[in-house]
Short mmCIF file of C-alpha atoms in Angstrom, two decimals:
data_model
loop_
_atom_site.label_atom_id
_atom_site.label_comp_id
_atom_site.label_asym_id
_atom_site.label_seq_id
_atom_site.Cartn_x
_atom_site.Cartn_y
_atom_site.Cartn_z
CA MET A 19 -16.23 40.67 56.71
CA SER A 20 -14.38 38.60 59.24
CA LEU A 21 -16.05 37.26 62.34
CA ASP A 22 -14.02 37.89 65.45
CA GLU A 23 -14.02 34.71 67.51
CA GLN A 24 -14.94 36.79 70.56
CA ASP A 25 -18.24 37.89 68.97
CA ASN A 26 -21.32 36.24 70.37
CA LEU A 27 -24.27 35.23 68.21
CA PHE A 28 -26.08 38.54 68.76
CA GLN A 29 -23.05 40.57 67.70
CA ALA A 30 -22.49 38.27 64.73
CA GLN A 31 -26.06 38.95 63.58
CA LEU A 32 -25.54 42.71 63.92
CA ASN A 33 -22.32 42.43 61.93
CA LYS A 34 -24.21 40.59 59.18
CA TYR A 35 -27.03 43.16 59.12
CA LYS A 36 -24.50 45.99 58.89
CA ALA A 37 -22.61 44.28 56.06
CA VAL A 38 -25.80 43.65 54.05
CA SER A 39 -27.03 47.22 54.65
CA THR A 40 -23.70 48.63 53.54
CA LYS A 41 -23.67 46.55 50.36
CA LEU A 42 -27.23 47.65 49.58
CA ARG A 43 -26.43 51.30 50.40
CA LEU A 44 -29.76 51.64 52.18
CA THR A 45 -31.26 55.10 52.70
CA GLU A 46 -34.53 56.49 53.99
CA ASN A 47 -35.73 56.55 50.36
CA ASP A 48 -35.55 52.76 49.98
CA HIS A 49 -38.26 50.15 50.44
CA VAL A 50 -36.92 46.66 51.25
CA LEU A 51 -38.88 43.45 50.69
CA ASP A 52 -37.65 40.83 53.20
CA LEU A 53 -38.94 37.43 52.11
CA GLY A 54 -38.75 34.82 54.84
CA CYS A 55 -38.04 37.53 57.41
CA GLY A 56 -38.59 35.29 60.42
CA TRP A 57 -38.29 37.31 63.61
CA GLU A 58 -37.67 40.53 61.59
CA GLY A 59 -34.12 41.09 62.82
CA PHE A 60 -32.84 42.54 59.56
CA ALA A 61 -36.06 44.44 58.86
CA ILE A 62 -35.91 46.17 62.23
CA TYR A 63 -32.20 46.91 61.83
CA ALA A 64 -32.74 48.44 58.38
CA ALA A 65 -35.69 50.57 59.49
CA TYR A 66 -34.02 51.72 62.70
CA HIS A 67 -30.51 52.41 61.38
CA HIS A 68 -31.30 53.55 57.84
CA GLY A 69 -34.86 54.85 58.08
CA CYS A 70 -36.01 52.82 55.10
CA ARG A 71 -39.42 51.21 54.75
CA VAL A 72 -39.47 47.44 55.08
CA THR A 73 -42.09 44.86 54.18
CA GLY A 74 -41.42 41.52 55.83
CA ILE A 75 -43.09 38.27 54.80
CA THR A 76 -43.14 35.15 56.96
CA LEU A 77 -45.27 32.01 57.00
CA SER A 78 -45.21 31.84 60.79
CA HIS A 79 -48.08 33.50 62.66
CA GLU A 80 -46.06 33.44 65.90
CA GLN A 81 -43.09 35.19 64.26
CA ARG A 82 -45.38 37.82 62.77
CA VAL A 83 -47.01 38.58 66.13
CA TYR A 84 -43.63 38.74 67.88
CA ALA A 85 -42.16 40.97 65.19
CA ALA A 86 -45.16 43.32 65.26
CA ARG A 87 -44.69 43.76 69.02
CA ARG A 88 -40.98 44.55 68.58
CA VAL A 89 -41.71 47.03 65.79
CA ALA A 90 -44.35 48.77 67.93
CA ALA A 91 -42.07 48.87 70.97
CA LEU A 92 -39.44 50.66 68.89
CA GLY A 93 -41.97 53.05 67.32
CA LEU A 94 -41.19 51.86 63.81
CA GLN A 95 -44.74 51.16 62.62
CA ASP A 96 -44.45 53.77 59.87
CA ARG A 97 -41.34 52.09 58.53
#
């Protein structure tokens, strides 16, 4: 994967999530454990784009609350 110098940070993150998802060959039958998930960027990407279940673990209460709100806003609570 090459990073186009015109890509901003957001697009670079999406490119990374897509590359990881492709390497893992994620499907709706998979369950991903995301240790140190932080703000849940990859977890949300995987659930939204591939339909897989994701369990994210973070030590930060603030990150967990923020991520739970994002997941709910996208209707991904079952994922």
